[in-house]
Coordinates of C-alpha atoms and ligand atoms in Angstrom, one line a residue:
M1 CA -4.6 -9.2 -12.8
S2 CA -1.8 -8.9 -10.3
P3 CA -0.4 -12.2 -8.9
T4 CA -2.0 -11.3 -5.5
N5 CA -5.4 -10.9 -7.1
T6 CA -5.0 -14.0 -9.3
A7 CA -4.1 -16.1 -6.3
K8 CA -7.1 -14.7 -4.3
A9 CA -9.4 -15.4 -7.2
A10 CA -8.1 -19.0 -7.5
A11 CA -8.6 -19.5 -3.8
E12 CA -12.1 -18.1 -4.0
S13 CA -13.0 -20.4 -6.9
T14 CA -12.4 -23.5 -4.8
T15 CA -14.8 -24.7 -2.1
E16 CA -12.5 -24.5 0.9
D17 CA -13.0 -21.0 2.1
A18 CA -15.2 -22.0 5.0
G19 CA -13.5 -25.3 5.5
P20 CA -10.2 -26.6 6.8
L21 CA -6.9 -25.9 5.0
L22 CA -5.9 -29.6 5.4
R23 CA -8.0 -32.5 6.4
V24 CA -6.4 -36.0 6.3
R25 CA -8.3 -39.1 7.3
N26 CA -7.1 -42.7 7.5
L27 CA -4.1 -42.1 5.3
T28 CA -2.2 -45.3 4.6
V29 CA 0.9 -45.7 2.5
S30 CA 2.9 -48.8 2.0
F31 CA 6.0 -49.5 -0.1
T32 CA 6.5 -52.8 -1.8
G33 CA 9.8 -54.3 -2.9
R34 CA 11.8 -57.4 -3.2
R35 CA 14.7 -58.3 -1.0
S36 CA 18.1 -58.4 -2.7
A37 CA 18.0 -61.9 -4.1
P38 CA 15.5 -62.4 -7.0
W39 CA 14.0 -65.6 -5.5
R40 CA 13.1 -63.9 -2.3
R41 CA 9.4 -63.1 -1.9
P42 CA 8.3 -59.5 -2.3
F43 CA 7.6 -57.5 0.9
S44 CA 5.3 -54.6 1.8
N45 CA 6.1 -52.1 4.5
V46 CA 3.4 -49.9 5.9
A47 CA 5.1 -46.6 6.2
V48 CA 2.0 -44.6 7.2
D49 CA -0.9 -46.3 8.9
S50 CA -4.4 -44.7 9.3
V51 CA -3.1 -41.2 9.9
G52 CA -5.4 -38.2 10.5
L53 CA -4.3 -34.6 10.5
D54 CA -6.1 -31.2 10.5
I55 CA -4.8 -27.7 9.8
A56 CA -7.1 -24.6 9.9
P57 CA -6.3 -21.7 7.6
G58 CA -3.2 -19.8 8.7
E59 CA -2.4 -22.4 11.3
T60 CA 0.9 -24.3 11.9
L61 CA 0.8 -28.0 12.6
G62 CA 4.1 -29.5 13.8
L63 CA 4.5 -33.1 12.7
V64 CA 7.3 -34.8 14.8
G65 CA 8.7 -38.2 15.3
E66 CA 12.0 -40.0 15.0
S67 CA 13.7 -41.1 11.8
G68 CA 11.5 -43.6 9.8
S69 CA 8.3 -42.7 11.6
G70 CA 6.6 -41.8 8.3
K71 CA 6.6 -38.0 8.4
S72 CA 8.1 -37.4 4.9
T73 CA 5.9 -40.1 3.5
T74 CA 2.8 -38.3 4.9
A75 CA 4.1 -35.0 3.5
R76 CA 4.8 -36.5 0.1
A77 CA 1.2 -38.0 0.0
I78 CA -0.2 -34.5 0.8
L79 CA 2.0 -33.0 -2.0
R80 CA 0.8 -35.7 -4.3
L81 CA 4.4 -36.8 -4.9
L82 CA 3.1 -40.3 -4.2
R83 CA -0.3 -42.0 -4.3
P84 CA -1.7 -43.3 -1.0
D85 CA -3.1 -46.9 -0.7
A86 CA -6.1 -45.6 1.3
G87 CA -7.5 -42.6 3.0
T88 CA -8.7 -39.1 2.1
I89 CA -6.7 -35.9 1.8
E90 CA -8.5 -32.6 1.4
A91 CA -6.0 -29.7 1.0
A92 CA -6.8 -26.1 0.1
G93 CA -10.2 -27.2 -1.2
F94 CA -8.9 -30.0 -3.4
R95 CA -9.6 -33.8 -3.0
V96 CA -6.0 -34.8 -3.4
D97 CA -6.6 -38.5 -3.1
A98 CA -9.0 -38.4 -6.1
F99 CA -6.5 -36.8 -8.5
G100 CA -5.7 -38.9 -11.5
R101 CA -2.2 -39.0 -13.1
R102 CA -2.4 -35.2 -13.8
V103 CA -2.3 -33.0 -10.8
P104 CA -4.2 -29.7 -11.4
A105 CA -1.9 -26.7 -11.8
A106 CA -4.1 -24.8 -9.4
Y107 CA -3.2 -27.4 -6.7
R108 CA 0.5 -27.1 -7.5
R109 CA 0.1 -23.4 -6.9
A110 CA -2.0 -23.6 -3.7
V111 CA 0.2 -26.1 -1.9
Q112 CA 4.0 -25.5 -2.0
A113 CA 6.9 -27.3 -0.4
V114 CA 10.3 -26.5 1.2
F115 CA 12.6 -29.4 1.7
Q116 CA 15.6 -30.1 4.1
D117 CA 18.3 -29.8 1.5
P118 CA 18.1 -26.6 -0.4
L119 CA 21.2 -27.3 -2.5
G120 CA 19.5 -30.5 -3.8
S121 CA 16.2 -28.8 -4.5
L122 CA 17.5 -25.7 -6.3
D123 CA 18.6 -26.0 -9.9
P124 CA 22.4 -25.6 -9.8
T125 CA 22.5 -24.2 -13.4
K126 CA 20.2 -21.3 -12.7
V127 CA 20.9 -18.0 -10.9
I128 CA 18.7 -17.2 -7.9
G129 CA 16.7 -14.6 -9.8
D130 CA 15.6 -17.1 -12.4
I131 CA 14.8 -19.8 -9.8
V132 CA 12.4 -17.4 -8.0
A133 CA 11.1 -16.0 -11.4
E134 CA 10.1 -19.4 -12.8
P135 CA 6.9 -19.9 -10.7
L136 CA 5.9 -16.3 -11.5
A137 CA 6.0 -17.1 -15.2
V138 CA 4.3 -20.5 -14.9
H139 CA 1.5 -19.5 -12.6
F140 CA 0.9 -15.8 -13.4
G141 CA 2.4 -15.4 -16.8
L142 CA 4.6 -12.5 -15.5
R143 CA 7.3 -11.3 -17.8
G144 CA 9.9 -8.5 -18.1
P145 CA 10.1 -5.7 -15.6
E146 CA 7.0 -6.7 -13.8
R147 CA 8.5 -10.1 -13.0
A148 CA 11.9 -8.6 -12.1
K149 CA 10.1 -6.3 -9.6
R150 CA 8.2 -9.2 -8.0
V151 CA 11.5 -11.3 -7.7
A152 CA 13.2 -8.3 -6.0
D153 CA 10.2 -8.0 -3.7
L154 CA 10.2 -11.7 -2.8
L155 CA 14.0 -11.7 -2.1
D156 CA 13.5 -8.7 0.1
Q157 CA 10.7 -10.5 2.0
V158 CA 13.0 -13.4 2.9
G159 CA 15.9 -11.1 3.9
L160 CA 18.1 -11.4 0.8
A161 CA 19.6 -8.4 -1.1
A162 CA 18.9 -7.6 -4.8
H163 CA 22.5 -8.7 -5.8
H164 CA 21.7 -12.3 -4.6
A165 CA 19.5 -12.6 -7.7
R166 CA 22.7 -12.9 -9.8
R167 CA 24.3 -15.6 -7.7
Y168 CA 24.2 -19.4 -8.2
P169 CA 23.0 -21.6 -5.4
Y170 CA 26.5 -22.9 -4.6
E171 CA 27.6 -19.3 -4.0
L172 CA 25.2 -18.9 -1.0
S173 CA 25.4 -20.2 2.6
G174 CA 23.0 -22.9 3.7
G175 CA 20.7 -20.4 5.5
Q176 CA 20.6 -18.1 2.4
R177 CA 19.8 -21.1 0.1
Q178 CA 16.9 -22.0 2.4
R179 CA 15.7 -18.4 2.2
V180 CA 15.7 -18.8 -1.6
S181 CA 13.6 -22.0 -1.3
I182 CA 11.1 -20.0 0.9
A183 CA 11.0 -17.2 -1.7
R184 CA 10.3 -19.7 -4.5
A185 CA 7.6 -21.4 -2.4
L186 CA 6.0 -18.0 -1.7
A187 CA 6.0 -16.8 -5.3
P188 CA 2.8 -18.6 -6.3
E189 CA 1.1 -17.2 -3.2
P190 CA 0.2 -20.6 -1.7
R191 CA -2.3 -21.3 1.0
L192 CA -0.4 -24.1 2.5
I193 CA 3.4 -24.8 2.6
V194 CA 4.7 -28.2 3.6
L195 CA 8.0 -27.7 5.3
D196 CA 9.9 -31.0 5.5
E197 CA 12.7 -30.6 8.0
P198 CA 13.4 -27.0 6.7
V199 CA 16.1 -26.2 9.3
S200 CA 17.5 -29.6 10.1
A201 CA 20.6 -29.2 7.9
L202 CA 21.4 -25.7 9.2
D203 CA 23.7 -24.6 12.0
V204 CA 21.7 -24.0 15.3
S205 CA 22.3 -20.2 15.1
V206 CA 20.9 -20.1 11.6
Q207 CA 18.0 -22.4 12.4
S208 CA 16.4 -19.8 14.7
Q209 CA 16.8 -17.1 12.0
V210 CA 15.0 -19.2 9.4
V211 CA 12.3 -20.2 11.9
N212 CA 11.7 -16.5 12.7
L213 CA 11.5 -15.7 9.0
L214 CA 8.9 -18.4 8.6
E215 CA 6.9 -16.9 11.5
D216 CA 7.1 -13.4 9.9
V217 CA 6.0 -14.8 6.5
R218 CA 3.0 -16.6 8.1
E219 CA 1.9 -13.4 10.0
R220 CA 2.3 -11.3 6.8
T221 CA 0.6 -13.7 4.3
G222 CA -1.8 -15.9 6.4
V223 CA -0.3 -19.0 4.9
G224 CA -0.6 -22.3 6.9
Y225 CA 2.3 -24.7 7.5
L226 CA 2.7 -28.4 8.0
F227 CA 6.1 -28.2 9.7
V228 CA 7.8 -31.6 9.8
A229 CA 10.7 -32.0 12.3
H230 CA 12.3 -34.9 14.2
D231 CA 13.0 -32.6 17.1
L232 CA 10.2 -31.2 19.3
A233 CA 12.4 -28.2 20.3
V234 CA 12.3 -27.0 16.7
V235 CA 8.5 -27.0 16.5
R236 CA 7.3 -26.2 20.0
H237 CA 7.5 -22.4 19.7
T238 CA 6.3 -22.2 16.1
S239 CA 3.4 -24.6 16.0
D240 CA -0.2 -24.0 17.2
R241 CA -0.7 -27.7 17.4
I242 CA 1.6 -30.7 17.2
A243 CA 1.0 -34.3 16.0
V244 CA 3.5 -37.0 17.2
M245 CA 4.2 -39.9 14.9
Y246 CA 5.7 -43.3 15.9
R247 CA 6.1 -46.2 13.4
G248 CA 3.7 -44.8 10.9
R249 CA 0.9 -43.9 13.4
V250 CA -0.1 -40.6 15.0
V251 CA 0.0 -41.5 18.7
E252 CA -0.8 -38.1 20.3
E253 CA -1.9 -34.7 19.0
G254 CA -3.0 -31.4 20.6
P255 CA -2.1 -27.8 21.3
A256 CA 1.7 -27.2 21.2
D257 CA 1.9 -25.9 24.8
R258 CA 0.0 -28.8 26.3
I259 CA 2.0 -31.4 24.3
C260 CA 5.3 -29.9 25.5
E261 CA 4.3 -29.1 29.1
L262 CA 2.0 -32.1 29.8
P263 CA 2.8 -34.9 27.3
A264 CA 0.3 -37.7 27.7
H265 CA 2.0 -40.4 25.6
P266 CA 5.2 -42.1 26.9
Y267 CA 6.8 -41.6 23.4
T268 CA 6.1 -37.9 23.5
D269 CA 7.8 -37.9 26.9
A270 CA 10.8 -39.7 25.3
L271 CA 11.0 -37.1 22.5
L272 CA 10.9 -34.3 25.1
A273 CA 13.6 -36.0 27.2
A274 CA 15.8 -36.0 24.0
A275 CA 15.2 -32.3 23.3
P276 CA 17.8 -29.9 24.8
D277 CA 16.3 -27.4 27.3
P278 CA 18.1 -24.4 28.8
D279 CA 16.1 -24.5 32.1
P280 CA 18.1 -26.5 34.9
A281 CA 14.8 -27.7 36.6
R282 CA 13.6 -29.1 33.2
Q283 CA 17.1 -30.6 32.6
R284 CA 16.7 -32.6 35.9
L285 CA 13.2 -33.8 34.7
Q286 CA 14.7 -34.7 31.3
R287 CA 17.5 -36.7 33.0
R288 CA 14.9 -38.6 35.0
R289 CA 12.8 -39.3 31.9
R290 CA 15.9 -40.6 30.1
R291 CA 16.8 -42.9 33.0
E292 CA 13.3 -44.3 33.0
L293 CA 13.4 -45.0 29.3
T294 CA 16.8 -46.6 29.3
A295 CA 16.0 -48.7 32.4
V296 CA 13.3 -50.6 30.5
A297 CA 14.4 -54.0 29.1
P298 CA 13.4 -54.3 25.5
G299 CA 10.1 -56.1 25.3
P300 CA 8.8 -58.5 22.6
A301 CA 8.0 -56.9 19.3
P302 CA 4.4 -55.7 19.3
A303 CA 1.8 -58.0 17.7
P304 CA 0.3 -56.5 14.6
G305 CA -2.6 -55.1 16.6
G306 CA -0.6 -54.0 19.6
C307 CA 0.7 -50.6 20.6
P308 CA 3.7 -49.7 18.3
F309 CA 5.7 -48.3 21.3
A310 CA 5.2 -51.4 23.5
S311 CA 8.7 -52.8 23.1
R312 CA 10.3 -49.5 24.4
C313 CA 7.7 -48.3 26.9
P314 CA 8.5 -48.0 30.6
H315 CA 4.8 -48.3 31.4
R316 CA 4.0 -51.3 29.3
M317 CA 1.0 -53.4 30.5
P318 CA -0.2 -56.8 29.2
V319 CA -3.0 -55.2 27.2
C320 CA -0.4 -53.1 25.3
T321 CA 1.2 -55.9 23.3
D322 CA -2.0 -57.1 21.7
T323 CA -4.5 -54.3 21.6
F324 CA -4.0 -51.0 19.8
P325 CA -5.2 -48.2 22.1
D326 CA -8.2 -46.1 21.1
W327 CA -8.1 -42.3 21.1
T328 CA -8.8 -40.7 24.5
D329 CA -9.3 -36.9 24.9
V330 CA -6.7 -35.2 27.1
T331 CA -7.4 -32.5 29.6
G332 CA -5.9 -29.3 28.2
G333 CA -6.7 -30.3 24.6
G334 CA -6.0 -32.9 22.0
R335 CA -6.0 -36.7 22.3
V336 CA -3.7 -39.6 22.9
A337 CA -3.7 -43.3 21.8
C338 CA -2.3 -45.0 24.9
H339 CA -3.8 -47.6 27.4
L340 CA -2.6 -45.5 30.3
H341 CA -5.4 -43.1 29.5
D342 CA -8.1 -45.5 28.6
D343 CA -11.5 -44.4 29.8
P344 CA -12.7 -46.5 32.7
P345 CA -15.1 -49.2 31.6
T346 CA -18.8 -48.3 31.8
P347 CA -20.9 -50.4 34.3
E348 CA -22.3 -52.4 31.3
E349 CA -18.8 -53.2 30.0
S350 CA -17.5 -54.3 33.5
R351 CA -20.4 -56.8 33.9
Ligands
LIG401 N1 10.7 -44.9 -1.5 C1 10.7 -45.7 -0.5 N2 10.8 -47.1 -0.7 C2 10.7 -48.0 0.3 N3 10.6 -47.6 1.6 C3 10.5 -46.3 1.9 C4 10.5 -45.3 0.8 N4 10.4 -44.1 1.4 C5 10.3 -44.3 2.7 N5 10.3 -45.6 3.0 C6 10.2 -46.3 4.3 O1 9.0 -45.7 4.9 C7 9.3 -45.5 6.3 C8 9.0 -44.1 6.7 O2 9.9 -43.3 6.0 P1 9.9 -41.7 6.0 O3 10.9 -41.2 5.1 O4 8.5 -41.2 5.8 O5 10.3 -41.4 7.5 P2 10.6 -40.0 8.2 O6 9.8 -39.9 9.5 O7 10.5 -38.9 7.3 O8 12.1 -40.2 8.6 P3 13.4 -39.1 8.6 O9 13.2 -38.4 9.9 O10 14.6 -40.0 8.6 O11 13.2 -38.2 7.4 C9 10.7 -45.9 6.6 O12 10.7 -47.2 7.1 C10 11.3 -45.9 5.2 O13 12.4 -46.8 5.2
LIG402 S1 -0.3 -48.3 25.1 FE1 1.0 -49.3 26.7 S2 2.9 -49.7 25.6 FE2 1.8 -48.2 24.4 S3 2.6 -46.2 25.1 FE3 0.7 -46.6 26.3 S4 1.4 -47.7 28.2 FE4 3.1 -47.7 26.7
LIG403 MG1 11.8 -37.4 6.5

């Protein structure tokens, strides 16, 4: 059976065909540790708190937020590189949170990853051809000329020449190395690729080339992406939908156009104000947003149940510091967790 047919058969043998590609509910991950001195009490940091995400087959979900907001921890839980404290993860038809110590090979094949630092994630002792060939041997048992032909085909798909197969990772540029990571991720014919800041380490000119390549690959193969980035500018044109994370929580999600044109959450507004925009009218708007955000005096740290953005929010209200906002649907699609958008109380509630 060809790799293509094998991958199709594996996908068909799972239960996901009619269902979502990714469905995450109430995902919670905390890290425990002990502060430097041995007599200090252990601490526990909740890095990801009650996160929900959805990706339909062939769709791209952008996951954005500043450093430390929990994006990589979410991605690592989906890849089963760490075990969550709570919540459910269904990906490519597998119940990931129910896996024991051994992760099924079929899952490893169906869900692939591309990380920020290709030099760190590519084996420096192997030539590119061997790096791309490895998953073909592991997942499809390909050998000899058949495997060599498939490696050449994959390198061609990501815009690399046949002679790159004989090079070592250190001999390639950053953009070329990331193309190798993409070829290696594509080799097992996955249904979902988790891209954790795949272009953040690249020059701006190279970033758009790699983003365009990812778009081509998606159109050609029908793969879905979870595209993690700290910069909204990187994901706004590539994502169908965007989820915005702040301090471990998703605070807004919806169609990419609506999120970027009409952000509902003050933190999404702040992210947009930080993203460079070539349009002068938008630059003026961004300057105004930045002024608003820097004008606000830092408020008290939010109470455990309060809005996580309360200490930085220019629209903070008394309710924000002690009550976590419920989800409210947003006109234009998606939803937001912010008291500015709370539904008005019903007559019964106001009595
Ligand atoms: N292995 C770990 N041990 C302890 N704490 C961790 C670990 N990994 C992440 N954290 C903490 O979890 C929180 C979320 O980190 P995470 O790496 O998921 O954020 P991120 O949104 O990916 O940030 P960045 O944009 O910098 O990559 C941070 O407070 C971080 O310090
Ligand atoms: S809930 Fe309140 S503090 Fe939080 S983002 Fe909305 S207005 Fe700002
Ligand atoms: Mg990260």
